[in-house]
CSV table of C-alpha atoms and ligand atoms in Angstrom, one decimal:
chain,number,residue,atom,x,y,z
A,1,MET,CA,0.0,0.0,0.0
A,2,LYS,CA,2.7,2.4,1.0
A,3,GLU,CA,4.7,1.6,-2.1
A,4,ASN,CA,1.7,2.4,-4.2
A,5,ARG,CA,1.2,5.8,-2.6
A,6,GLY,CA,4.8,6.9,-2.6
A,7,SER,CA,6.8,8.4,0.2
A,8,TRP,CA,9.6,11.0,0.7
A,9,GLY,CA,13.2,9.7,0.4
A,10,SER,CA,14.5,11.9,3.2
A,11,ASN,CA,13.3,14.5,5.7
A,12,ILE,CA,15.3,17.3,4.0
A,13,GLY,CA,13.6,16.3,0.7
A,14,PHE,CA,10.3,16.7,2.4
A,15,ILE,CA,11.3,20.1,3.8
A,16,LEU,CA,12.5,21.4,0.5
A,17,ALA,CA,9.4,20.2,-1.4
A,18,THR,CA,7.1,21.7,1.3
A,19,ALA,CA,9.0,24.9,1.3
A,20,GLY,CA,8.8,24.8,-2.5
A,21,SER,CA,5.0,24.7,-2.2
A,22,ALA,CA,4.9,27.6,0.2
A,23,VAL,CA,7.5,29.8,-1.6
A,24,GLY,CA,6.0,31.0,-4.9
A,25,LEU,CA,4.4,33.9,-6.6
A,26,GLY,CA,2.9,34.7,-3.3
A,27,ASN,CA,6.3,35.6,-1.9
A,28,LEU,CA,8.0,37.1,-5.0
A,29,TRP,CA,5.1,38.8,-6.7
A,30,LYS,CA,2.3,39.3,-4.2
A,31,PHE,CA,4.1,40.1,-1.0
A,32,PRO,CA,6.2,43.0,-2.3
A,33,TYR,CA,3.2,44.6,-4.0
A,34,LEU,CA,1.0,44.2,-1.0
A,35,VAL,CA,3.8,45.8,1.1
A,36,GLY,CA,3.9,48.7,-1.4
A,37,LYS,CA,0.2,49.1,-1.5
A,38,ASN,CA,-0.5,48.8,2.2
A,39,GLY,CA,1.9,51.1,3.9
A,40,GLY,CA,5.3,49.5,3.8
A,41,GLY,CA,6.7,48.5,7.2
A,42,ALA,CA,3.3,48.6,8.8
A,43,PHE,CA,2.0,45.8,6.6
A,44,VAL,CA,5.2,43.8,7.2
A,45,ILE,CA,4.6,43.9,11.0
A,46,VAL,CA,1.0,42.9,10.7
A,47,TYR,CA,2.0,40.1,8.4
A,48,LEU,CA,4.7,38.8,10.8
A,49,PHE,CA,2.3,38.9,13.7
A,50,LEU,CA,-0.2,36.8,11.9
A,51,VAL,CA,2.3,34.3,10.6
A,52,VAL,CA,3.4,33.7,14.2
A,53,LEU,CA,-0.2,33.5,15.5
A,54,LEU,CA,-1.7,31.4,12.8
A,55,GLY,CA,0.8,30.2,10.3
A,56,PHE,CA,2.9,27.7,12.3
A,57,SER,CA,-0.2,26.4,14.2
A,58,LEU,CA,-2.2,25.6,11.0
A,59,MET,CA,0.8,24.2,9.3
A,60,LEU,CA,1.4,21.7,12.1
A,61,ALA,CA,-2.3,20.9,12.3
A,62,GLU,CA,-2.3,20.0,8.6
A,63,MET,CA,0.9,17.9,8.7
A,64,ALA,CA,-0.5,16.0,11.6
A,65,ILE,CA,-3.8,15.2,9.9
A,66,GLY,CA,-1.9,14.0,6.8
A,67,ARG,CA,0.6,11.8,8.6
A,68,ASN,CA,-2.1,10.3,10.7
A,69,GLY,CA,-4.4,9.7,7.7
A,70,LYS,CA,-1.8,8.4,5.2
A,71,SER,CA,-4.2,9.3,2.5
A,72,ASP,CA,-5.1,12.3,0.3
A,73,ALA,CA,-6.7,15.3,1.9
A,74,TYR,CA,-10.2,13.8,1.6
A,75,GLY,CA,-9.2,10.4,2.9
A,76,SER,CA,-7.1,11.8,5.8
A,77,TYR,CA,-10.0,14.1,7.0
A,78,ARG,CA,-12.4,11.2,6.8
A,79,LYS,CA,-10.2,9.1,9.0
A,80,LEU,CA,-10.9,11.6,11.8
A,81,ASN,CA,-14.6,11.6,11.1
A,82,LYS,CA,-16.6,10.7,8.0
A,83,LYS,CA,-18.4,14.0,7.9
A,84,LEU,CA,-15.1,15.9,7.7
A,85,GLY,CA,-14.5,14.4,4.3
A,86,ILE,CA,-16.3,17.5,3.0
A,87,ALA,CA,-13.4,19.6,4.4
A,88,GLY,CA,-10.9,17.6,2.5
A,89,PHE,CA,-13.0,17.8,-0.7
A,90,LEU,CA,-13.3,21.5,-0.4
A,91,GLY,CA,-9.5,21.8,-0.1
A,92,ILE,CA,-9.0,19.7,-3.2
A,93,PHE,CA,-11.5,21.9,-5.1
A,94,THR,CA,-9.7,25.0,-3.9
A,95,CYS,CA,-6.4,23.7,-5.2
A,96,PHE,CA,-7.9,22.9,-8.5
A,97,VAL,CA,-9.3,26.5,-8.8
A,98,ILE,CA,-6.1,28.2,-7.6
A,99,PHE,CA,-4.1,26.0,-10.0
A,100,SER,CA,-6.2,27.2,-12.9
A,101,TYR,CA,-5.3,30.9,-12.4
A,102,TYR,CA,-1.9,30.5,-10.8
A,103,SER,CA,-0.7,28.7,-14.0
A,104,VAL,CA,-1.7,31.7,-16.1
A,105,ILE,CA,0.4,34.1,-14.1
A,106,ALA,CA,3.2,31.6,-14.1
A,107,GLY,CA,2.8,31.6,-17.9
A,108,TRP,CA,3.4,35.4,-17.9
A,109,ILE,CA,6.7,34.7,-16.1
A,110,VAL,CA,7.7,32.2,-18.7
A,111,LYS,CA,7.2,34.9,-21.3
A,112,TYR,CA,9.4,37.3,-19.3
A,113,VAL,CA,12.2,34.7,-18.9
A,114,ILE,CA,12.3,34.4,-22.7
A,115,GLU,CA,12.2,38.2,-23.2
A,116,PHE,CA,15.0,38.7,-20.7
A,117,ILE,CA,17.1,36.0,-22.3
A,118,LYS,CA,16.6,37.9,-25.6
A,119,GLY,CA,18.0,41.1,-23.9
A,120,GLY,CA,15.2,42.6,-21.7
A,121,ILE,CA,12.1,44.7,-22.2
A,122,GLY,CA,12.7,48.3,-23.3
A,123,GLY,CA,10.3,51.1,-24.2
A,124,ASP,CA,6.8,51.3,-22.8
A,125,VAL,CA,6.8,48.3,-20.5
A,126,ALA,CA,3.3,48.8,-19.3
A,127,ALA,CA,2.0,48.7,-22.9
A,128,HIS,CA,4.1,45.7,-23.6
A,129,PHE,CA,2.7,43.8,-20.6
A,130,GLY,CA,-0.8,44.9,-21.3
A,131,ASN,CA,-0.6,43.7,-24.9
A,132,HIS,CA,0.8,40.3,-23.9
A,133,ILE,CA,-1.7,39.4,-21.2
A,134,SER,CA,-4.7,40.6,-23.3
A,135,SER,CA,-3.8,38.8,-26.5
A,136,PRO,CA,-6.0,35.7,-27.1
A,137,VAL,CA,-3.4,33.1,-27.9
A,138,ALA,CA,0.2,33.6,-26.7
A,139,PRO,CA,-0.5,33.7,-23.0
A,140,ILE,CA,-2.5,30.4,-23.3
A,141,VAL,CA,0.5,28.8,-25.0
A,142,TYR,CA,2.7,29.9,-22.1
A,143,THR,CA,0.2,28.6,-19.6
A,144,ALA,CA,0.3,25.2,-21.4
A,145,ILE,CA,4.0,25.1,-21.0
A,146,VAL,CA,3.7,25.6,-17.2
A,147,LEU,CA,1.0,22.9,-17.1
A,148,LEU,CA,3.1,20.5,-19.1
A,149,VAL,CA,6.2,20.9,-16.9
A,150,THR,CA,4.1,20.6,-13.8
A,151,ALA,CA,2.4,17.5,-15.0
A,152,PHE,CA,5.7,15.9,-16.0
A,153,VAL,CA,7.1,16.3,-12.5
A,154,VAL,CA,4.0,15.0,-10.8
A,155,LEU,CA,3.9,12.0,-13.2
A,156,LYS,CA,7.3,11.0,-11.8
A,157,GLY,CA,5.8,10.5,-8.4
A,158,VAL,CA,6.6,11.7,-4.9
A,159,SER,CA,10.3,11.0,-4.4
A,160,GLY,CA,11.2,10.6,-8.1
A,161,GLY,CA,9.6,13.9,-9.2
A,162,ILE,CA,8.3,16.3,-6.6
A,163,GLU,CA,11.2,15.7,-4.1
A,164,LYS,CA,13.9,16.0,-6.9
A,165,ALA,CA,12.4,19.1,-8.3
A,166,GLY,CA,12.4,20.7,-4.8
A,167,LYS,CA,16.0,19.6,-4.2
A,168,ILE,CA,17.2,21.3,-7.4
A,169,MET,CA,15.0,24.3,-7.6
A,170,MET,CA,14.9,25.5,-4.0
A,171,PRO,CA,18.7,25.9,-3.4
A,172,ALA,CA,19.0,27.6,-6.8
A,173,LEU,CA,16.2,30.0,-5.9
A,174,PHE,CA,17.7,30.8,-2.6
A,175,ILE,CA,21.2,31.5,-3.9
A,176,SER,CA,20.0,33.7,-6.8
A,177,LEU,CA,17.7,35.7,-4.6
A,178,ILE,CA,20.6,36.5,-2.3
A,179,VAL,CA,22.8,37.6,-5.2
A,180,ILE,CA,20.0,39.8,-6.6
A,181,THR,CA,19.3,41.3,-3.2
A,182,VAL,CA,23.0,42.2,-2.6
A,183,ARG,CA,23.1,43.8,-6.1
A,184,VAL,CA,20.0,45.9,-5.3
A,185,LEU,CA,21.1,47.0,-1.9
A,186,THR,CA,24.4,48.3,-3.3
A,187,LEU,CA,22.5,50.6,-5.8
A,188,PRO,CA,22.8,54.3,-5.0
A,189,GLY,CA,19.5,55.4,-3.3
A,190,ALA,CA,18.6,51.9,-2.2
A,191,MET,CA,18.7,52.8,1.5
A,192,GLU,CA,15.7,55.2,1.0
A,193,GLY,CA,13.7,52.1,0.0
A,194,VAL,CA,15.0,50.0,2.9
A,195,LYS,CA,13.8,52.8,5.2
A,196,TYR,CA,10.4,52.7,3.7
A,197,TYR,CA,10.3,48.9,4.0
A,198,LEU,CA,11.4,48.8,7.6
A,199,THR,CA,9.8,51.9,9.2
A,200,PRO,CA,6.3,51.1,10.1
A,201,ASP,CA,3.7,53.9,9.9
A,202,PHE,CA,1.1,52.5,12.2
A,203,SER,CA,-1.5,55.0,11.1
A,204,LYS,CA,-1.7,53.0,7.9
A,205,ILE,CA,-3.0,49.9,9.6
A,206,ASN,CA,-6.8,49.4,9.2
A,207,GLY,CA,-9.2,46.6,8.7
A,208,GLN,CA,-8.4,46.2,5.1
A,209,VAL,CA,-4.7,46.0,5.7
A,210,ILE,CA,-5.2,43.3,8.3
A,211,LEU,CA,-7.5,41.4,6.0
A,212,ALA,CA,-5.0,41.6,3.2
A,213,ALA,CA,-2.3,40.3,5.5
A,214,LEU,CA,-4.4,37.4,6.7
A,215,GLY,CA,-5.3,36.3,3.2
A,216,GLN,CA,-1.6,36.5,2.4
A,217,VAL,CA,-0.6,34.2,5.3
A,218,PHE,CA,-2.9,31.5,4.0
A,219,PHE,CA,-1.9,31.9,0.4
A,220,SER,CA,1.8,32.2,1.0
A,221,LEU,CA,2.0,29.2,3.4
A,222,SER,CA,-0.3,27.1,1.2
A,223,LEU,CA,-2.7,26.6,4.1
A,224,GLY,CA,-6.3,25.7,4.3
A,225,MET,CA,-6.5,23.6,1.2
A,226,GLY,CA,-4.9,20.3,2.0
A,227,VAL,CA,-1.5,20.8,0.5
A,228,MET,CA,0.3,20.2,3.8
A,229,ILE,CA,-2.1,17.3,4.5
A,230,THR,CA,-1.2,15.6,1.2
A,231,TYR,CA,2.6,16.2,1.6
A,232,GLY,CA,2.4,15.1,5.3
A,233,SER,CA,0.7,11.9,4.3
A,234,TYR,CA,3.9,10.8,2.5
A,235,LEU,CA,5.9,11.1,5.8
A,236,ASP,CA,6.7,8.2,8.1
A,237,LYS,CA,6.5,8.3,11.8
A,238,LYS,CA,10.1,9.3,12.5
A,239,PRO,CA,10.4,13.0,11.5
A,240,ASN,CA,9.7,15.7,14.0
A,241,ILE,CA,6.7,17.5,12.5
A,242,VAL,CA,6.8,20.3,15.0
A,243,LYS,CA,10.3,21.2,13.9
A,244,ASN,CA,9.4,20.7,10.2
A,245,SER,CA,6.4,23.1,10.4
A,246,LEU,CA,8.5,25.7,12.2
A,247,LEU,CA,11.2,25.4,9.6
A,248,VAL,CA,8.9,25.6,6.6
A,249,THR,CA,7.0,28.6,8.1
A,250,ASP,CA,10.4,30.3,8.8
A,251,LEU,CA,11.8,29.7,5.3
A,252,ASP,CA,8.7,31.0,3.6
A,253,THR,CA,8.6,34.1,5.7
A,254,ILE,CA,12.3,34.8,5.3
A,255,ILE,CA,12.1,34.5,1.5
A,256,ALA,CA,9.1,36.9,1.4
A,257,LEU,CA,11.0,39.3,3.5
A,258,ILE,CA,14.1,39.1,1.3
A,259,ALA,CA,12.0,39.5,-1.8
A,260,GLY,CA,10.5,42.7,-0.4
A,261,LEU,CA,14.0,43.8,0.5
A,262,ALA,CA,15.1,43.4,-3.1
A,263,ILE,CA,12.1,44.7,-4.9
A,264,ILE,CA,11.0,47.7,-2.9
A,265,PRO,CA,14.4,49.4,-2.6
A,266,ALA,CA,15.1,48.7,-6.3
A,267,THR,CA,11.8,50.4,-7.2
A,268,ILE,CA,12.4,53.4,-5.0
A,269,ALA,CA,16.1,53.8,-6.1
A,270,PHE,CA,15.0,54.2,-9.7
A,271,GLY,CA,12.3,56.7,-8.8
A,272,HIS,CA,9.3,54.4,-9.4
A,273,GLU,CA,6.1,54.2,-7.3
A,274,VAL,CA,5.9,51.2,-5.0
A,275,THR,CA,2.2,51.4,-5.0
A,276,ALA,CA,1.9,49.9,-8.5
A,277,GLY,CA,-0.1,46.9,-7.3
A,278,PRO,CA,0.0,43.6,-9.3
A,279,GLY,CA,2.1,45.3,-12.0
A,280,LEU,CA,5.0,45.8,-9.7
A,281,ILE,CA,7.2,42.9,-10.9
A,282,PHE,CA,5.8,42.9,-14.5
A,283,ILE,CA,5.9,46.6,-15.3
A,284,THR,CA,8.0,48.4,-12.7
A,285,LEU,CA,10.8,45.9,-12.2
A,286,PRO,CA,11.7,45.5,-15.9
A,287,SER,CA,12.2,49.3,-16.1
A,288,VAL,CA,14.4,49.0,-13.1
A,289,PHE,CA,16.5,46.2,-14.7
A,290,ALA,CA,16.7,48.2,-17.9
A,291,ALA,CA,18.3,51.1,-16.0
A,292,MET,CA,20.6,48.9,-13.9
A,293,PRO,CA,24.2,48.0,-15.0
A,294,LEU,CA,24.1,44.4,-16.3
A,295,GLY,CA,20.4,44.6,-15.8
A,296,SER,CA,19.4,42.1,-18.5
A,297,ILE,CA,21.5,39.4,-16.7
A,298,PHE,CA,20.1,40.2,-13.3
A,299,GLY,CA,16.6,40.3,-14.9
A,300,THR,CA,17.1,36.9,-16.5
A,301,VAL,CA,18.2,35.4,-13.2
A,302,PHE,CA,15.4,37.1,-11.4
A,303,PHE,CA,12.6,35.8,-13.6
A,304,ILE,CA,14.1,32.3,-13.7
A,305,LEU,CA,14.0,32.2,-10.0
A,306,VAL,CA,10.4,33.4,-9.9
A,307,LEU,CA,9.6,30.7,-12.4
A,308,PHE,CA,11.2,28.0,-10.3
A,309,ALA,CA,9.3,29.2,-7.2
A,310,ALA,CA,6.1,29.2,-9.2
A,311,LEU,CA,6.7,25.7,-10.5
A,312,THR,CA,7.4,24.1,-7.1
A,313,SER,CA,4.0,25.6,-6.1
A,314,THR,CA,2.0,24.5,-9.1
A,315,ILE,CA,3.5,21.0,-8.5
A,316,SER,CA,1.9,20.9,-5.1
A,317,LEU,CA,-1.4,22.3,-6.4
A,318,LEU,CA,-1.6,19.5,-8.9
A,319,GLU,CA,-0.4,16.8,-6.5
A,320,VAL,CA,-3.3,17.5,-4.0
A,321,VAL,CA,-5.8,16.7,-6.8
A,322,VAL,CA,-3.8,13.8,-8.2
A,323,ALA,CA,-3.4,12.2,-4.8
A,324,PHE,CA,-7.2,12.5,-4.3
A,325,VAL,CA,-8.0,10.7,-7.6
A,326,VAL,CA,-5.3,8.1,-7.1
A,327,ASP,CA,-6.3,7.3,-3.5
A,328,GLN,CA,-10.0,7.5,-3.9
A,329,ALA,CA,-10.8,6.4,-7.4
A,330,LYS,CA,-7.8,4.0,-7.5
A,331,ILE,CA,-6.8,5.4,-10.9
A,332,GLU,CA,-3.1,5.1,-11.9
A,333,ARG,CA,-1.0,8.2,-11.2
A,334,LYS,CA,-0.1,8.8,-14.8
A,335,LYS,CA,-3.7,8.6,-16.0
A,336,ALA,CA,-4.9,10.8,-13.2
A,337,THR,CA,-2.3,13.4,-13.8
A,338,VAL,CA,-3.1,13.7,-17.5
A,339,LEU,CA,-6.9,13.9,-16.9
A,340,ILE,CA,-6.6,16.6,-14.3
A,341,THR,CA,-4.1,18.6,-16.2
A,342,VAL,CA,-6.5,18.7,-19.2
A,343,ALA,CA,-9.4,19.7,-17.0
A,344,VAL,CA,-7.4,22.5,-15.4
A,345,PHE,CA,-6.3,23.7,-18.8
A,346,ILE,CA,-9.9,24.4,-19.8
A,347,LEU,CA,-10.4,26.6,-16.8
A,348,ALA,CA,-7.0,28.2,-17.3
A,349,ILE,CA,-8.0,29.2,-20.8
A,350,LEU,CA,-11.0,31.1,-19.4
A,351,ASN,CA,-8.8,32.7,-16.9
A,352,SER,CA,-6.3,33.8,-19.4
A,353,LEU,CA,-9.0,35.2,-21.7
A,354,SER,CA,-10.3,37.3,-18.7
A,355,PHE,CA,-7.4,39.7,-19.4
A,356,GLY,CA,-8.4,40.1,-23.0
A,357,PRO,CA,-11.6,39.1,-24.9
A,358,LEU,CA,-13.5,38.1,-21.8
A,359,ALA,CA,-12.4,41.0,-19.6
A,360,GLY,CA,-15.7,42.7,-19.8
A,361,VAL,CA,-17.8,39.6,-19.3
A,362,THR,CA,-19.0,40.1,-15.8
A,363,LEU,CA,-21.5,37.3,-15.4
A,364,PHE,CA,-20.2,36.4,-11.9
A,365,PHE,CA,-21.4,38.9,-9.3
A,366,GLY,CA,-20.2,41.7,-11.5
A,367,MET,CA,-16.7,40.2,-11.7
A,368,ASN,CA,-14.9,38.7,-14.7
A,369,PHE,CA,-14.0,35.0,-14.5
A,370,PHE,CA,-10.5,35.5,-13.1
A,371,ASP,CA,-11.5,38.1,-10.5
A,372,PHE,CA,-14.4,35.9,-9.4
A,373,LEU,CA,-12.2,32.8,-8.9
A,374,CYS,CA,-9.6,34.9,-6.9
A,375,TYR,CA,-12.3,36.3,-4.8
A,376,LEU,CA,-13.9,32.9,-4.2
A,377,THR,CA,-10.7,31.3,-3.1
A,378,ASP,CA,-9.1,34.1,-1.1
A,379,ASN,CA,-12.2,35.4,0.7
A,380,LEU,CA,-14.4,32.3,1.0
A,381,LEU,CA,-12.8,29.0,0.4
A,382,LEU,CA,-9.6,29.6,2.3
A,383,PRO,CA,-11.2,30.9,5.6
A,384,ILE,CA,-13.7,28.1,5.4
A,385,GLY,CA,-10.9,25.6,4.9
A,386,GLY,CA,-9.1,27.1,7.9
A,387,ILE,CA,-12.2,26.9,10.1
A,388,MET,CA,-12.8,23.3,9.2
A,389,LEU,CA,-9.1,22.5,9.9
A,390,CYS,CA,-9.5,24.0,13.4
A,391,VAL,CA,-12.7,22.0,14.0
A,392,GLY,CA,-11.1,18.8,12.9
A,393,VAL,CA,-7.9,19.1,15.0
A,394,GLY,CA,-9.3,21.1,17.9
A,395,TYR,CA,-12.7,19.5,18.5
A,396,VAL,CA,-13.2,16.2,16.6
A,397,TRP,CA,-9.8,14.5,16.9
A,398,LYS,CA,-9.3,13.1,20.4
A,399,GLU,CA,-6.8,15.3,22.3
A,400,ALA,CA,-4.6,12.4,23.4
A,401,ASP,CA,-4.4,11.2,19.8
A,402,VAL,CA,-3.5,14.6,18.5
A,403,VAL,CA,-0.8,15.1,21.1
A,404,ALA,CA,0.6,11.6,20.3
A,405,GLU,CA,0.7,12.4,16.6
A,406,VAL,CA,2.5,15.7,16.9
A,407,THR,CA,5.0,14.4,19.5
A,408,ASN,CA,5.6,11.1,17.8
A,409,GLY,CA,4.0,9.2,20.7
A,410,GLY,CA,5.6,11.4,23.4
A,411,THR,CA,9.2,11.0,22.1
A,412,VAL,CA,9.4,14.6,20.7
A,413,LYS,CA,9.4,17.5,23.1
A,414,PHE,CA,6.7,20.1,22.3
A,415,ARG,CA,6.3,22.2,25.5
A,416,LEU,CA,3.8,24.5,24.0
A,417,VAL,CA,1.4,21.8,22.9
A,418,LYS,CA,-1.4,23.1,25.2
A,419,VAL,CA,-0.9,26.6,23.9
A,420,TRP,CA,-1.0,25.3,20.3
A,421,LEU,CA,-4.3,23.5,21.0
A,422,PHE,CA,-5.7,26.6,22.6
A,423,VAL,CA,-4.9,28.7,19.6
A,424,ILE,CA,-6.4,26.1,17.3
A,425,ARG,CA,-9.6,25.8,19.3
A,426,TYR,CA,-10.3,29.4,20.4
A,427,ILE,CA,-8.2,32.0,18.7
A,428,ILE,CA,-8.0,31.1,15.0
A,429,PRO,CA,-11.6,30.1,14.5
A,430,VAL,CA,-12.8,33.4,15.9
A,431,VAL,CA,-10.5,35.4,13.7
A,432,LEU,CA,-11.6,33.4,10.6
A,433,VAL,CA,-15.3,33.7,11.3
A,434,LEU,CA,-14.8,37.4,11.5
A,435,ILE,CA,-13.0,37.4,8.2
A,436,LEU,CA,-15.8,35.3,6.6
A,437,LEU,CA,-18.5,37.6,7.9
A,438,GLN,CA,-16.6,40.5,6.5
A,439,SER,CA,-16.2,38.7,3.1
A,440,ILE,CA,-19.9,38.0,2.8
A,441,GLY,CA,-20.7,41.6,3.8
A,442,VAL,CA,-22.3,40.9,7.1
A,443,LEU,CA,-19.6,42.8,9.0
A,444,LYS,CA,-17.9,46.0,8.0
A,445,ILE,CA,-14.3,46.5,9.2
B,1,LIG,N1,2.1,29.3,-1.5
B,1,LIG,C1,2.2,29.5,-2.9
B,1,LIG,C2,2.8,30.9,-3.1
B,1,LIG,O1,3.1,31.6,-2.2
B,1,LIG,C3,0.9,29.5,-3.6
B,1,LIG,C4,0.1,28.2,-3.3
B,1,LIG,C5,-1.2,28.4,-2.7
B,1,LIG,C6,0.6,27.0,-3.5
B,1,LIG,C7,-1.9,27.3,-2.4
B,1,LIG,C8,-0.1,25.9,-3.2
B,1,LIG,C9,-1.4,26.0,-2.6
B,1,LIG,O2,3.0,31.3,-4.2
């Protein structure tokens, strides 16, 4: 049975693959623009506070469910209680949806890698970007490339594909990020940006900033949708999952912080606005690279590293769905991977067209297809996933069994186990219910 499902070759392989899932466009694209949009240092502080409060606790809860269940997200939840199967199913559905739009944005990155290899983007970058994403065919081709590479890795299985990809891509990503950051921080004028990044202006903190930070914690750490359950299910009983959760949470957060430290000062040093929003790395950054000595080389390295980060994330998104089909429908991994990839591609096409021909088609609560799916996942599915996770671990699973799972039967020290359970039972659900009420418009923060 275990041979059929696959398992990690080593604990470091597990950590790199899991960090690979967490580190992605969320860290390198979204985090810097959220910082720029939401008041610089103030946003960073709120984000860090929420990572400490929620991030680690939910990560550990998911890994525990997975390792205990030894099955996909649905099967692992059902092992706690049959009714909780719905929580697993919802997570799998969320991954499917996120995969369908995440791969489109990753496709834009592929396009940029190619442009930078050819020498960089000059002239009117905003128009160039706008033309690319709104054209009907090219971005879909790039999305297909992302899907094919992702499917190829997932086809190869847990240790032969996913673990290997993480072991190669994650160290490469880390090293190139450091090189780029050092380059940026030695630019004249960079310190102005560092100041903006590190000096919190607390007057900028309001309900919206807190909401944005909270959504980002879930998205960036890949929480609330069964990724960590699925990856945890390929672990055996030896590794210390308390330490593993802490390490992955730290790695993800450090990489987001470094990404901000590279991108925000570079933007300010060259006199651009950091409040550009989603266009920050696609429009502002290429102009920065164009103005920087050896910019096209640094630009190429930068976009390749973003692509690696995105791919280790798409791999995890696909794996959650593949694991479900393999474990529940007993379909062979290869067949499952192909079927799901084709299904995702269809949705991805609609997402890509939402930036062009379908941009004005607002059949979904006044939003176009892409905006609607983003809203659905960020504001509804993720908080619901988080609440169900807390219910599963905090209320349904027997306390003695939870504690035995996270402490490997009492052999691993976890002094804060009671505090962890308290946070899972009483703090996080309250925060998430408030978020949910705000999202559906019952509460106004
Ligand atoms: N955590 C990834 C990122 O920051 C995105 C992701 C979300 C991956 C959900 C898997 C599941 O880019």
